[in-house]
Coordinates of C-alpha atoms and ligand atoms in Angstrom, one line a residue:
M1 CA 7.8 -32.6 -7.8
P2 CA 6.6 -30.0 -10.2
R3 CA 7.9 -26.5 -9.8
F4 CA 5.0 -24.2 -8.8
L5 CA 5.7 -20.5 -8.1
P6 CA 3.6 -18.5 -5.6
P7 CA 2.6 -15.0 -6.9
A8 CA 4.3 -13.3 -3.9
G9 CA 5.9 -14.1 -0.6
N10 CA 9.0 -13.9 1.6
P11 CA 10.8 -16.9 3.0
I12 CA 10.8 -17.2 6.8
T13 CA 14.0 -18.4 8.4
L14 CA 14.3 -21.1 11.1
E15 CA 15.8 -18.5 13.4
E16 CA 12.7 -16.4 13.1
L17 CA 10.4 -19.4 13.7
S18 CA 12.4 -20.3 16.9
A19 CA 12.3 -16.7 18.0
V20 CA 8.5 -16.8 17.7
A21 CA 8.4 -20.1 19.7
R22 CA 10.4 -18.5 22.5
C23 CA 8.1 -15.5 22.5
I24 CA 4.9 -17.5 22.9
F25 CA 5.5 -18.2 26.6
R26 CA 6.9 -14.9 27.7
P27 CA 6.1 -11.2 27.0
T28 CA 8.4 -9.8 24.5
P29 CA 10.0 -6.3 24.0
A30 CA 10.4 -7.1 20.2
P31 CA 7.4 -5.0 19.0
A32 CA 9.0 -1.9 20.6
A33 CA 12.2 -2.7 18.7
F34 CA 10.3 -3.2 15.4
K35 CA 8.5 0.2 16.0
R36 CA 11.9 1.9 16.5
Q37 CA 13.2 0.4 13.3
I38 CA 10.2 1.6 11.3
A39 CA 10.5 5.1 12.9
A40 CA 14.2 5.2 11.9
M41 CA 13.5 4.1 8.4
T42 CA 10.6 6.5 7.8
G43 CA 11.8 9.3 9.9
V44 CA 8.4 9.4 11.6
P45 CA 8.7 8.8 15.4
D46 CA 5.0 7.9 16.1
V47 CA 4.5 4.3 15.0
F48 CA 1.5 2.1 15.9
L49 CA 1.0 -1.6 15.4
L50 CA -2.3 -3.3 14.8
S51 CA -3.7 -6.7 14.0
T52 CA -3.9 -6.2 10.2
G53 CA -3.5 -3.5 7.6
R54 CA -7.3 -3.2 7.2
A55 CA -7.7 -2.9 11.0
A56 CA -5.1 -0.2 11.0
M57 CA -6.9 1.6 8.1
S58 CA -10.4 1.5 9.8
F59 CA -8.9 2.5 13.2
L60 CA -7.1 5.4 11.6
L61 CA -10.2 6.5 9.7
R62 CA -12.4 6.4 12.9
T63 CA -9.8 8.4 14.7
L64 CA -9.6 11.0 11.9
R65 CA -13.4 11.2 12.0
Q66 CA -13.4 11.8 15.8
Q67 CA -10.8 14.6 15.4
C68 CA -12.6 16.3 12.6
Q69 CA -14.8 19.3 13.7
E70 CA -17.2 19.1 10.7
N71 CA -19.8 16.4 11.1
N72 CA -20.6 16.2 7.4
R73 CA -17.2 14.9 6.4
T74 CA -18.0 11.3 5.9
R75 CA -16.5 10.4 2.5
V76 CA -13.2 8.8 1.8
V77 CA -11.7 9.1 -1.7
I78 CA -10.0 6.0 -3.0
P79 CA -8.6 5.1 -6.5
S80 CA -10.9 3.1 -8.8
Y81 CA -8.3 0.4 -8.9
T82 CA -6.9 -0.6 -5.5
C83 CA -7.0 -3.4 -2.9
Y84 CA -10.6 -4.3 -1.9
S85 CA -9.6 -4.2 1.8
V86 CA -9.3 -0.4 1.5
A87 CA -13.0 -0.1 0.6
A88 CA -13.9 -2.7 3.3
S89 CA -12.0 -0.7 5.9
I90 CA -13.9 2.5 5.1
I91 CA -17.3 0.8 5.4
A92 CA -16.1 -0.9 8.6
A93 CA -15.3 2.6 10.0
G94 CA -18.8 3.7 9.3
L95 CA -17.8 6.0 6.4
E96 CA -18.6 6.3 2.7
V97 CA -16.5 5.2 -0.2
M98 CA -16.0 7.7 -3.0
V99 CA -14.2 6.3 -6.1
C100 CA -12.0 8.5 -8.2
D101 CA -10.7 7.2 -11.5
I102 CA -7.0 6.5 -12.2
D103 CA -4.6 6.9 -15.1
T104 CA -4.1 3.6 -16.9
T105 CA -0.4 4.3 -17.7
T106 CA 0.7 5.1 -14.1
L107 CA -2.1 3.5 -11.9
S108 CA -2.0 6.7 -9.9
Y109 CA -5.1 9.0 -9.6
D110 CA -6.1 10.8 -12.8
P111 CA -5.0 14.3 -11.7
A112 CA -7.8 16.1 -13.5
Q113 CA -10.4 13.8 -11.9
L114 CA -8.9 14.2 -8.4
E115 CA -8.7 18.0 -8.7
S116 CA -12.3 18.3 -9.8
I117 CA -13.8 16.5 -6.8
D118 CA -16.1 18.5 -4.5
Y119 CA -14.3 18.1 -1.2
T120 CA -16.9 19.7 1.1
R121 CA -18.0 16.3 2.5
V122 CA -14.6 14.5 2.2
L123 CA -12.7 13.4 5.2
A124 CA -9.6 11.9 3.6
V125 CA -8.0 10.9 0.3
V126 CA -6.1 7.5 0.2
S127 CA -3.2 6.7 -2.2
A128 CA -2.6 3.2 -3.5
N129 CA 1.1 2.7 -4.5
L130 CA 0.2 -0.8 -5.8
Y131 CA 3.0 -3.4 -6.5
G132 CA 5.6 -1.2 -4.9
I133 CA 5.3 1.6 -7.4
P134 CA 4.9 5.1 -5.9
N135 CA 1.8 7.1 -7.0
D136 CA 2.2 10.8 -8.0
L137 CA 2.3 11.6 -4.3
N138 CA 3.6 15.2 -4.4
R139 CA 0.6 16.1 -6.5
I140 CA -1.9 14.1 -4.5
E141 CA -0.5 15.6 -1.3
Y142 CA -0.9 19.1 -2.8
V143 CA -4.5 18.5 -3.9
A144 CA -5.4 17.1 -0.4
A145 CA -3.7 19.9 1.4
S146 CA -5.2 22.7 -0.8
N147 CA -8.7 21.3 -0.2
G148 CA -8.2 21.0 3.5
V149 CA -8.6 17.2 3.7
C150 CA -6.3 14.5 5.1
L151 CA -4.1 12.3 3.0
I152 CA -3.6 8.7 4.0
D153 CA -0.5 7.4 2.2
D154 CA -1.3 3.7 1.8
A155 CA 2.0 2.0 1.4
A156 CA 0.8 -1.5 2.2
Q157 CA 2.6 -2.7 -0.9
S158 CA 5.4 -0.1 -1.0
L159 CA 7.5 -0.3 2.2
G160 CA 10.9 0.9 1.2
A161 CA 9.9 2.7 -2.0
T162 CA 10.9 6.3 -2.3
L163 CA 9.8 9.4 -4.2
G164 CA 12.4 12.2 -4.3
N165 CA 14.1 11.7 -1.0
R166 CA 10.9 10.7 0.9
Q167 CA 9.8 7.2 1.9
V168 CA 6.4 6.2 0.4
G169 CA 4.0 6.0 3.4
T170 CA 5.2 9.4 4.7
F171 CA 3.2 11.7 2.4
G172 CA 0.2 13.4 3.8
D173 CA -1.0 13.0 7.4
A174 CA -0.5 9.3 8.1
G175 CA 0.9 6.3 6.4
L176 CA 0.0 2.6 6.4
F177 CA 2.1 -0.5 5.9
S178 CA 0.9 -4.1 5.9
L179 CA 2.6 -7.2 7.3
D180 CA 0.3 -9.7 5.5
K181 CA 1.5 -12.7 3.6
G182 CA 2.0 -11.2 0.2
K183 CA 3.6 -7.9 1.2
N184 CA 7.1 -6.3 1.2
I185 CA 7.8 -7.9 4.6
T186 CA 5.4 -10.2 6.5
S187 CA 4.7 -11.6 9.9
I188 CA 1.6 -13.4 8.5
N189 CA -0.6 -10.6 9.9
G190 CA -0.1 -7.1 11.0
G191 CA -0.6 -3.4 10.2
V192 CA 1.6 -0.4 10.8
L193 CA 0.6 3.2 11.1
V194 CA 2.9 6.2 11.0
A195 CA 1.4 9.5 12.1
K196 CA 3.0 12.8 11.2
N197 CA 1.2 15.3 13.3
S198 CA 1.4 15.1 17.1
R199 CA -2.4 15.7 17.7
L200 CA -3.2 12.7 15.5
A201 CA -0.5 10.6 17.1
E202 CA -1.8 11.4 20.5
A203 CA -5.4 10.4 19.5
L204 CA -4.1 7.1 17.9
G205 CA -2.1 6.3 21.0
E206 CA -5.1 6.8 23.2
G207 CA -7.4 4.8 20.9
L208 CA -4.9 2.0 20.6
R209 CA -4.9 1.5 24.4
K210 CA -8.6 0.8 24.2
L211 CA -8.4 -1.8 21.5
P212 CA -8.6 -5.4 22.5
K213 CA -6.0 -8.1 22.0
L214 CA -6.6 -10.5 19.1
H215 CA -9.0 -13.3 20.0
I216 CA -7.3 -16.5 21.0
N217 CA -8.7 -18.3 18.0
T218 CA -7.1 -15.7 15.7
R219 CA -3.8 -16.1 17.5
L220 CA -3.9 -19.9 17.1
A221 CA -4.8 -19.5 13.5
N222 CA -1.9 -17.2 13.0
Y223 CA 0.5 -19.9 14.3
V224 CA -1.0 -22.5 12.0
K225 CA -0.7 -20.1 9.1
L226 CA 2.8 -19.3 10.0
I227 CA 3.9 -22.9 9.9
A228 CA 2.0 -23.6 6.7
Y229 CA 3.5 -20.5 5.1
A230 CA 7.1 -21.3 6.2
A231 CA 6.6 -24.9 4.9
F232 CA 4.8 -24.4 1.6
L233 CA 6.0 -21.2 0.1
H234 CA 8.8 -22.9 -1.7
P235 CA 8.2 -23.6 -5.4
R236 CA 8.7 -27.4 -4.8
T237 CA 5.9 -27.5 -2.2
Y238 CA 3.6 -24.7 -3.2
W239 CA 1.5 -27.0 -5.3
I240 CA 0.3 -28.7 -2.1
P241 CA -1.7 -25.8 -0.6
K242 CA -2.6 -24.7 -4.1
S243 CA -4.4 -28.0 -4.7
I244 CA -6.7 -27.4 -1.6
P245 CA -9.5 -25.3 -3.0
F246 CA -10.9 -24.0 0.3
L247 CA -7.7 -22.2 1.1
G248 CA -8.6 -19.9 -1.8
L249 CA -4.9 -19.1 -2.4
G250 CA -4.3 -16.2 -4.7
E251 CA -7.9 -15.0 -4.5
T252 CA -8.8 -11.6 -3.1
P253 CA -12.3 -11.7 -1.7
Y254 CA -14.2 -8.6 -0.5
D255 CA -14.7 -9.0 3.2
E256 CA -16.1 -6.4 5.6
E257 CA -15.4 -8.5 8.7
I258 CA -12.4 -6.8 10.3
E259 CA -11.1 -7.7 13.7
E260 CA -9.8 -4.4 15.0
A261 CA -7.2 -5.4 17.6
T262 CA -3.6 -4.7 18.6
Y263 CA -0.7 -6.4 16.9
H264 CA 0.0 -10.1 17.6
A265 CA 3.2 -9.2 19.4
Q266 CA 4.7 -12.7 19.4
L267 CA 5.0 -12.6 15.6
S268 CA 7.3 -9.5 15.6
P269 CA 10.6 -11.4 15.4
I270 CA 9.6 -12.4 11.9
A271 CA 8.9 -8.8 10.9
I272 CA 12.2 -7.7 12.4
G273 CA 14.1 -10.4 10.6
Q274 CA 12.4 -9.5 7.3
L275 CA 13.0 -5.8 7.8
S276 CA 16.7 -6.5 8.3
R277 CA 16.8 -8.2 4.8
L278 CA 14.5 -5.7 3.1
E279 CA 17.2 -3.9 1.2
M280 CA 18.6 -7.1 -0.2
T281 CA 15.1 -8.4 -1.1
D282 CA 14.2 -5.1 -2.8
N283 CA 17.4 -5.1 -4.8
S284 CA 16.6 -8.6 -6.0
R285 CA 13.0 -7.6 -6.9
R286 CA 14.3 -4.6 -8.8
T287 CA 16.7 -6.7 -10.8
I288 CA 14.0 -9.1 -11.7
A289 CA 11.7 -6.3 -12.7
K290 CA 14.4 -4.8 -14.9
R291 CA 14.8 -8.2 -16.6
Y292 CA 11.0 -8.3 -17.4
Q293 CA 11.1 -4.7 -18.6
E294 CA 14.0 -5.5 -21.0
E295 CA 12.5 -8.7 -22.3
L296 CA 8.9 -7.4 -22.8
R297 CA 9.8 -4.0 -24.3
D298 CA 9.0 -5.0 -27.9
I299 CA 5.9 -7.1 -27.5
P300 CA 3.1 -5.1 -29.1
S301 CA 0.3 -6.0 -26.8
V302 CA 2.2 -5.6 -23.6
R303 CA 2.6 -2.3 -21.7
S304 CA 4.7 -1.7 -18.6
I305 CA 3.5 0.8 -16.0
E306 CA 5.1 4.2 -16.3
V307 CA 7.0 5.2 -13.2
I308 CA 6.7 8.7 -11.7
P309 CA 9.9 10.7 -12.3
D310 CA 12.3 10.7 -9.4
S311 CA 10.7 7.6 -7.8
N312 CA 12.4 4.4 -6.8
P313 CA 9.9 1.6 -6.9
V314 CA 10.4 -1.7 -4.9
Y315 CA 8.4 -3.9 -7.4
L316 CA 6.5 -6.2 -4.9
R317 CA 5.2 -7.7 -8.2
Y318 CA 5.8 -6.6 -11.8
P319 CA 2.6 -5.4 -13.3
I320 CA 1.9 -5.3 -17.0
R321 CA -1.1 -4.5 -19.1
I322 CA -2.0 -6.9 -21.9
T323 CA -4.1 -4.9 -24.2
D324 CA -5.3 -7.9 -26.3
P325 CA -7.9 -9.9 -24.3
T326 CA -7.3 -13.2 -26.1
I327 CA -3.6 -13.0 -25.6
R328 CA -4.2 -12.2 -22.0
T329 CA -6.5 -15.2 -21.4
T330 CA -4.2 -17.6 -23.2
F331 CA -1.2 -16.3 -21.3
L332 CA -2.9 -16.6 -17.9
N333 CA -4.0 -20.1 -18.7
R334 CA -0.6 -21.2 -19.8
S335 CA 1.3 -19.5 -17.0
Q336 CA -0.6 -20.7 -13.9
K337 CA 2.5 -22.4 -12.4
L338 CA 4.7 -19.4 -12.9
G339 CA 3.2 -17.2 -10.2
T340 CA 1.3 -14.9 -12.5
S341 CA -1.8 -13.3 -11.2
V342 CA -4.8 -11.3 -12.4
S343 CA -4.4 -9.2 -9.2
Y344 CA -7.7 -7.5 -8.4
P345 CA -10.2 -8.8 -11.0
A346 CA -12.5 -5.7 -11.0
S347 CA -12.4 -2.0 -10.2
V348 CA -13.6 -1.0 -6.8
A349 CA -16.7 0.5 -8.3
T350 CA -17.9 -2.9 -9.7
I351 CA -17.4 -5.0 -6.5
P352 CA -21.0 -6.5 -6.3
Q353 CA -21.3 -5.9 -2.5
L354 CA -20.4 -2.3 -2.9
R355 CA -22.0 -1.2 -6.1
E356 CA -25.2 0.1 -4.5
R357 CA -23.4 1.9 -1.6
I358 CA -20.6 3.9 -3.2
A359 CA -20.3 7.2 -5.0
V360 CA -18.3 7.3 -8.2
H361 CA -16.9 10.7 -9.0
N362 CA -18.2 12.0 -12.3
N363 CA -19.6 8.4 -12.8
K364 CA -16.2 7.7 -14.3
C365 CA -14.2 4.6 -13.7
D366 CA -13.3 3.6 -17.3
A367 CA -9.6 3.6 -16.5
G368 CA -10.1 1.4 -13.4
N369 CA -12.2 -1.0 -15.4
A370 CA -9.7 -1.1 -18.3
V371 CA -6.8 -1.8 -15.9
A372 CA -8.8 -4.6 -14.2
N373 CA -9.4 -6.2 -17.6
Q374 CA -5.8 -5.8 -18.7
I375 CA -3.5 -6.2 -15.8
V376 CA -1.4 -9.2 -15.0
T377 CA 1.3 -9.3 -12.4
L378 CA 4.5 -11.2 -12.7
P379 CA 6.3 -12.5 -9.7
T380 CA 9.5 -10.9 -8.4
H381 CA 10.1 -12.7 -5.1
T382 CA 13.4 -14.4 -4.2
F383 CA 12.4 -17.8 -5.6
V384 CA 12.1 -16.5 -9.2
N385 CA 15.1 -17.6 -11.2
E386 CA 16.4 -16.8 -14.7
G387 CA 14.6 -19.9 -16.1
D388 CA 11.3 -18.7 -14.7
I389 CA 11.8 -15.2 -16.3
A390 CA 12.6 -16.8 -19.6
S391 CA 9.5 -19.1 -19.5
I392 CA 7.2 -16.2 -18.6
C393 CA 8.6 -13.9 -21.3
N394 CA 8.5 -16.8 -23.8
L395 CA 4.9 -17.6 -23.0
L396 CA 4.0 -13.9 -23.4
T397 CA 5.7 -13.7 -26.8
T398 CA 4.0 -16.8 -28.1
S399 CA 0.5 -16.4 -26.6
R400 CA -2.1 -15.4 -29.1
Ligands
PLP1 C1 -3.0 -5.5 1.6 C2 -3.4 -4.1 1.5 C3 -4.2 -3.5 2.5 C4 -4.6 -4.2 3.7 O1 -3.6 -4.8 4.4 P1 -3.9 -6.2 5.2 O2 -2.8 -6.3 6.1 O3 -4.0 -7.3 4.2 O4 -5.2 -6.1 5.9 C5 -4.5 -2.1 2.3 N1 -4.1 -1.5 1.2 C6 -3.5 -2.0 0.2 C7 -3.1 -1.2 -1.0 C8 -3.1 -3.4 0.3 O5 -2.4 -3.9 -0.7

């Protein structure tokens, strides 16, 4: 069978699958154990589990909105290049998206742009920390605090990354982690919130008790997805789901339909198993990232992302910018079976369903557009071997 690498993913063990099977027929204390582990890891005691990361984001935003005394604070600032689900969650929470441009070299907010925003109608600023690389969070935290707005530290791709001695996801007022299929750890679906102030934590706890459980159809779908994921993630079998177009694997559609519900608790043994392996997984991802960095250093049209000083990324994927569009297209065409990805194909400001409905700070999203046109992510998951790295780097060197 042909070798076909997925762009991201974490293997699921048989032990985890059988733990899920055992959980289906009886209530399980496992979510509580998982929450304690996240609390221990982040140092934030108040942890909340939801159905997905986007559900967690929209639930958090609605709660922040209810807590806010000033009625006119309805805008949420997000980076011009981030996951589309962030924008969808803001709309789902009944709030407005405000795009602020990024810095192409770091993928973090352009500090001058962020500082020049008029914050009078802003409720919150959201970080991105894409691909496991921390944003300039100290600076973003300072800007948010000095303007009296909340900071949501979106660590959906950065569980385990640190900046200084702080975990990514613990900057600002609340942090978010995702347990979706392509994230640092997965249980197929799931979203995690950590809340740093007790007033917010209390409101989140109260709100969570009112949320419904996931619909039975979504639960059943999760089990089907779990089995498919466990069976087909391997490079020898990944071509099978990849050849079924309606699965849309590797695509990132913009979707405002968000089922806000509590976490699918029966899936938590997988999250617990993956969390116990996270350090090992991260070390392996960092090693692979380092190999790419060494091999690609001298290719003229390839740029690595600059890491913020004092940060320790986890490299969920290894992003590069290919500045020559012809080389980029050739490389993408030739590397389809090697787990390479265009990531998000457009900046948030150019998502067709959003274009009419969002504000773009200073009308500027050149950097976000440039990144969307240049970025390619290289796989770093545990199935990537030295031969794959060599093939990818060789294709990059020879594409023109
Ligand atoms: C994946 C992701 C989300 C949403 O998480 P889901 O669990 O997929 O809903 C939010 N923000 C970022 C940056 C993400 O990568």
